[in-house]
Short mmCIF file of N, CA and C in Angstrom, two decimals:
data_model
loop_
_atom_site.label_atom_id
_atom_site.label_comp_id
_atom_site.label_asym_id
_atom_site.label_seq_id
_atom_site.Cartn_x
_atom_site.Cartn_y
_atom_site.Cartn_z
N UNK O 1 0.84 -1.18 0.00
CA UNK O 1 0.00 0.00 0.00
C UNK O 1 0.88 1.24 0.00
N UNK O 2 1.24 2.31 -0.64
CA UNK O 2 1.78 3.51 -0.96
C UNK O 2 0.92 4.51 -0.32
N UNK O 3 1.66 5.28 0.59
CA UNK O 3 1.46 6.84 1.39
C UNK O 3 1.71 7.48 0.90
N UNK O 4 1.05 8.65 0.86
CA UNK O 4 1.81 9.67 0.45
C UNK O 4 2.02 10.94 1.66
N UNK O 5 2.36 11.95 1.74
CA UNK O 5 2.77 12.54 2.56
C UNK O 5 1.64 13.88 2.84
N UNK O 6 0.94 14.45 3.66
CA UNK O 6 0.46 15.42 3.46
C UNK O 6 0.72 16.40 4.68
N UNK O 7 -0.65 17.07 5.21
CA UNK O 7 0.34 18.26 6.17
C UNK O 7 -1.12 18.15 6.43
N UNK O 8 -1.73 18.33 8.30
CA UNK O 8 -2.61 17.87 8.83
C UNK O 8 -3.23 19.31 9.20
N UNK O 9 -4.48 19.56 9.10
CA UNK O 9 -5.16 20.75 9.38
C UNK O 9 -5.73 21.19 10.59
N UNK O 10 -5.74 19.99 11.34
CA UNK O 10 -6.13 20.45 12.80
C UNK O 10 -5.29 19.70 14.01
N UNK O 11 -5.46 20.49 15.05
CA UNK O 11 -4.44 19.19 16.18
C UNK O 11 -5.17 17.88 16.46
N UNK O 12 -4.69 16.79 16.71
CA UNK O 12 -4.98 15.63 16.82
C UNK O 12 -4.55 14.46 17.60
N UNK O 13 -5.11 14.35 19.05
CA UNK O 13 -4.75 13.55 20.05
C UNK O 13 -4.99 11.66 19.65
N UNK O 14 -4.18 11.39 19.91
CA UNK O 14 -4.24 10.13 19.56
C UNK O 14 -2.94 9.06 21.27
N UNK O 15 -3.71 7.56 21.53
CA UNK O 15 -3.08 7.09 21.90
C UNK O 15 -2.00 6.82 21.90
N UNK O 16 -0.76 6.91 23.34
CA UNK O 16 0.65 6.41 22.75
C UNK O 16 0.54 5.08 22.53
N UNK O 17 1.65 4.18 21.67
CA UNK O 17 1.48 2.95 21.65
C UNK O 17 0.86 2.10 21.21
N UNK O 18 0.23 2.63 19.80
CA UNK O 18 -0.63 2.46 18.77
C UNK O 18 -0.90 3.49 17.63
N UNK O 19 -1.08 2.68 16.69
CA UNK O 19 -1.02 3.14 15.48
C UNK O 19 -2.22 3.51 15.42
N UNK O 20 -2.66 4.71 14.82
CA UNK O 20 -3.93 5.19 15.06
C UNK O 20 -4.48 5.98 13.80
N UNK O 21 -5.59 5.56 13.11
CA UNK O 21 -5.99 6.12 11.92
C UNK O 21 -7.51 7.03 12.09
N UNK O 22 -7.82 7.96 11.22
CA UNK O 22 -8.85 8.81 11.20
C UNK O 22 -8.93 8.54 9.64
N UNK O 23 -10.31 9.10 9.58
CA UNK O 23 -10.74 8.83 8.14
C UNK O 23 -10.46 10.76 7.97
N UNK O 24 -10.37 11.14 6.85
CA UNK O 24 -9.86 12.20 6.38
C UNK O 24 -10.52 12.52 4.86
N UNK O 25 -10.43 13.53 4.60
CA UNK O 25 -10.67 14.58 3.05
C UNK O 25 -9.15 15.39 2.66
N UNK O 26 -8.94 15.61 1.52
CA UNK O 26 -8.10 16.15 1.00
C UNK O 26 -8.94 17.43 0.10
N UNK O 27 -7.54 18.66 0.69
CA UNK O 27 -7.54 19.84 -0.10
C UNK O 27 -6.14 20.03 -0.25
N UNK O 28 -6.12 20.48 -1.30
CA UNK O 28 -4.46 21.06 -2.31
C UNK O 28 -4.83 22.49 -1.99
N UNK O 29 -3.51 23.39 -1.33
CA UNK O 29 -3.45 24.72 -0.77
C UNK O 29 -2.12 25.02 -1.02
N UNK O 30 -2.23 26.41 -1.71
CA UNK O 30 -0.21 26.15 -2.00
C UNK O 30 0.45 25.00 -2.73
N UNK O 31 0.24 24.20 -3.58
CA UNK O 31 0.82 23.15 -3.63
C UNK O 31 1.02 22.14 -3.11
N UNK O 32 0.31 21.99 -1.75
CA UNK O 32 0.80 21.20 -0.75
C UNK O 32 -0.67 20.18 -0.52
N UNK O 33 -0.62 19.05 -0.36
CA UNK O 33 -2.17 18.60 0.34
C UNK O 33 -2.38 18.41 1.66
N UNK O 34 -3.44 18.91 1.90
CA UNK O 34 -3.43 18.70 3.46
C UNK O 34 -4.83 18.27 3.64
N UNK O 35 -4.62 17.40 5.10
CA UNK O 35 -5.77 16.83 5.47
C UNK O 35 -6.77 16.88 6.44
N UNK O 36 -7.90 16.99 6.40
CA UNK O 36 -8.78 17.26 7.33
C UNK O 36 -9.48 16.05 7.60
N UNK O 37 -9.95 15.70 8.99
CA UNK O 37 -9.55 14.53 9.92
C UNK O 37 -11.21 15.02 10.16
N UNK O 38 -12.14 13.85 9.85
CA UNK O 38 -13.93 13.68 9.61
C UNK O 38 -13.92 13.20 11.30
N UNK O 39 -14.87 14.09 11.51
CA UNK O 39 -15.61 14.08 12.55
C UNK O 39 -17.11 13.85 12.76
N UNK O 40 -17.65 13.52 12.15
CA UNK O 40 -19.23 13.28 11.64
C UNK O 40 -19.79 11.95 12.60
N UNK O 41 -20.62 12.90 13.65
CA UNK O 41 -21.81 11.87 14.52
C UNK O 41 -22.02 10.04 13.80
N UNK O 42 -22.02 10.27 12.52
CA UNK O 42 -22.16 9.14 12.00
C UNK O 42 -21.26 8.89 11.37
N UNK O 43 -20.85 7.28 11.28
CA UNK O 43 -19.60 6.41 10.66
C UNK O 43 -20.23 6.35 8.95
N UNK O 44 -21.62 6.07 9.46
CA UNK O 44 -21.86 6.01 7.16
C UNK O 44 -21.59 7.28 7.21
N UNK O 45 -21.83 8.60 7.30
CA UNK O 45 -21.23 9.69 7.02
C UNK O 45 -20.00 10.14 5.91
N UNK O 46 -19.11 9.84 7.27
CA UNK O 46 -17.57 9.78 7.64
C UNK O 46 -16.84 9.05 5.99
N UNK O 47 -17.80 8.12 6.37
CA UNK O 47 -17.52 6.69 5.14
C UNK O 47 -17.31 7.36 3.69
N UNK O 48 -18.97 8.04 3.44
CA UNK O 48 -19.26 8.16 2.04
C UNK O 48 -18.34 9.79 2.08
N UNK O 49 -17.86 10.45 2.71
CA UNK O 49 -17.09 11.23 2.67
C UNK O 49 -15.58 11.36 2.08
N UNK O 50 -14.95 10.13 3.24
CA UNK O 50 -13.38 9.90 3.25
C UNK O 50 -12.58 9.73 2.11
N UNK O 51 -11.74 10.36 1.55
CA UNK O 51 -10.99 10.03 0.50
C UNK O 51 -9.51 9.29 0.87
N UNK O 52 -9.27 8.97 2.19
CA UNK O 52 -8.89 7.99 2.51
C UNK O 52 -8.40 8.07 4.21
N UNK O 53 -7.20 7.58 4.52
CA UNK O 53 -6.91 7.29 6.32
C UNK O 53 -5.75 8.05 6.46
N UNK O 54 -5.73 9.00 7.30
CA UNK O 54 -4.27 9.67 8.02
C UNK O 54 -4.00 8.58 8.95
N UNK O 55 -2.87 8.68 8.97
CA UNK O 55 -2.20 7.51 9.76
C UNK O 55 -1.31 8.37 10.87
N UNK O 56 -1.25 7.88 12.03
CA UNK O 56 -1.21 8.26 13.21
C UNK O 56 0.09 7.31 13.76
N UNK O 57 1.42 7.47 13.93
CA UNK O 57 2.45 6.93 14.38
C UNK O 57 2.00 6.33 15.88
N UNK O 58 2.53 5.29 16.00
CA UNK O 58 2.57 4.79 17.40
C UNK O 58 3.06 5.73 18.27
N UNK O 59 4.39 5.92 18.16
CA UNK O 59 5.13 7.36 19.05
C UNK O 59 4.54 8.10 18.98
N UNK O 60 3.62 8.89 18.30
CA UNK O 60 2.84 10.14 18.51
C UNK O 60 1.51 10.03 19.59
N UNK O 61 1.62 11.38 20.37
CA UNK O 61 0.62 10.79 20.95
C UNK O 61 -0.45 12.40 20.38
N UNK O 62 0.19 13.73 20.44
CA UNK O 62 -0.21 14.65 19.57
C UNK O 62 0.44 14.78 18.12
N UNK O 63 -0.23 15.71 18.06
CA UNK O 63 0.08 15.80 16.83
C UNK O 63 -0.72 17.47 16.22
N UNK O 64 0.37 18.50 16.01
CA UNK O 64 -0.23 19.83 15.59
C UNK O 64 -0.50 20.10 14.36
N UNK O 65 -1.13 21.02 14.33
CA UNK O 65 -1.57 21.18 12.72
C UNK O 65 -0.61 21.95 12.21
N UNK O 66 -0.77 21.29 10.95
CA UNK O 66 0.75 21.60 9.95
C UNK O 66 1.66 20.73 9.82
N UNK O 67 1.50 19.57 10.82
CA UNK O 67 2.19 18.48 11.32
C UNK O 67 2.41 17.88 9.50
N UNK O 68 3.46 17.43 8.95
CA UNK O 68 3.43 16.12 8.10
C UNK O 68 3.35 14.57 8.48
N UNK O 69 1.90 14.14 7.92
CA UNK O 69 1.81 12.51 8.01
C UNK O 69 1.48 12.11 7.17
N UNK O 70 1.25 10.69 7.09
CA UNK O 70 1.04 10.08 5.94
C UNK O 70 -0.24 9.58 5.52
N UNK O 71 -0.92 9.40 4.45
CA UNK O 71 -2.17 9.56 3.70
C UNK O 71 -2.05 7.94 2.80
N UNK O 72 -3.08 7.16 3.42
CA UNK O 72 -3.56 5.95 2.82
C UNK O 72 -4.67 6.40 2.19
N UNK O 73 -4.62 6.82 0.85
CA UNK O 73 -6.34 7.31 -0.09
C UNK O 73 -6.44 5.61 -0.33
N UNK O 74 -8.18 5.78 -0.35
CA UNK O 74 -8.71 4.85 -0.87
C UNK O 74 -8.27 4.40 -2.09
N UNK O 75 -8.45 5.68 -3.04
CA UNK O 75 -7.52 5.12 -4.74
C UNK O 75 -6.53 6.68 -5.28
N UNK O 76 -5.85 6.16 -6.00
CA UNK O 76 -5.04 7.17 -6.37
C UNK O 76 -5.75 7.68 -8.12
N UNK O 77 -6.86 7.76 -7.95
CA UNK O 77 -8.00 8.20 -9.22
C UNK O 77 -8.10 9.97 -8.84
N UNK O 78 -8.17 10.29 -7.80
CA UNK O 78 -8.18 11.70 -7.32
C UNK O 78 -7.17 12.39 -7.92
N UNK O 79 -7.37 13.87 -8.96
CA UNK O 79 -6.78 14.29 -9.40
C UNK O 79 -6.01 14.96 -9.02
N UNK O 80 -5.59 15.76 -7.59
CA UNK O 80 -4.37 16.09 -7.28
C UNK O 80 -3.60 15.55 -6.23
N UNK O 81 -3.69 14.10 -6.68
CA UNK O 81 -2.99 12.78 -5.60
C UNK O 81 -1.31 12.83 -6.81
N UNK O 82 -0.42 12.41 -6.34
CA UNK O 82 0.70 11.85 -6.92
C UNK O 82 0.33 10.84 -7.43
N UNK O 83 1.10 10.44 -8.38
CA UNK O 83 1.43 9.23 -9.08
C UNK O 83 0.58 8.60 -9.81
#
């Protein structure tokens, strides 16, 4: 599975000692993509939303916005994805 790298739009607490994923949307700003981390009461929501998973390091337990992490998209069909 191929990551790609993006830059995170809000702060984001996550457990130490686990790898920890959020479902997420992508916007291209500056050149850069960054990701915004779905918060939606509901999981079908979230679902039919997500263009794919920020991934959340075990060692991290925050994480600030602006932060660079890495981006599991569902497909790389999205036109300002790499590759």
């Amino acid at each position: 599975l191929k990551t790609i790298p993006i830059k995170i739009k809000s702060e984001l607490q996550s457990p130490k000692g686990q790898l920890h994923i959020f479902r997420a949307i992508l916007e291209k700003k500056d050149k850069e993509l960054w990701a915004e981390v779905l918060r939606e009461k509901s999981a079908h929501k979230e679902l039919s939303r997500a263009e794919g998973f920020v991934l959340v390091p075990e060692e991290k337990e925050q994480v600030k916005a602006g932060e660079s992490l890495e981006f599991l998209p569902y497909s790389t069909q999205r036109k300002n994805l790499p590759g």
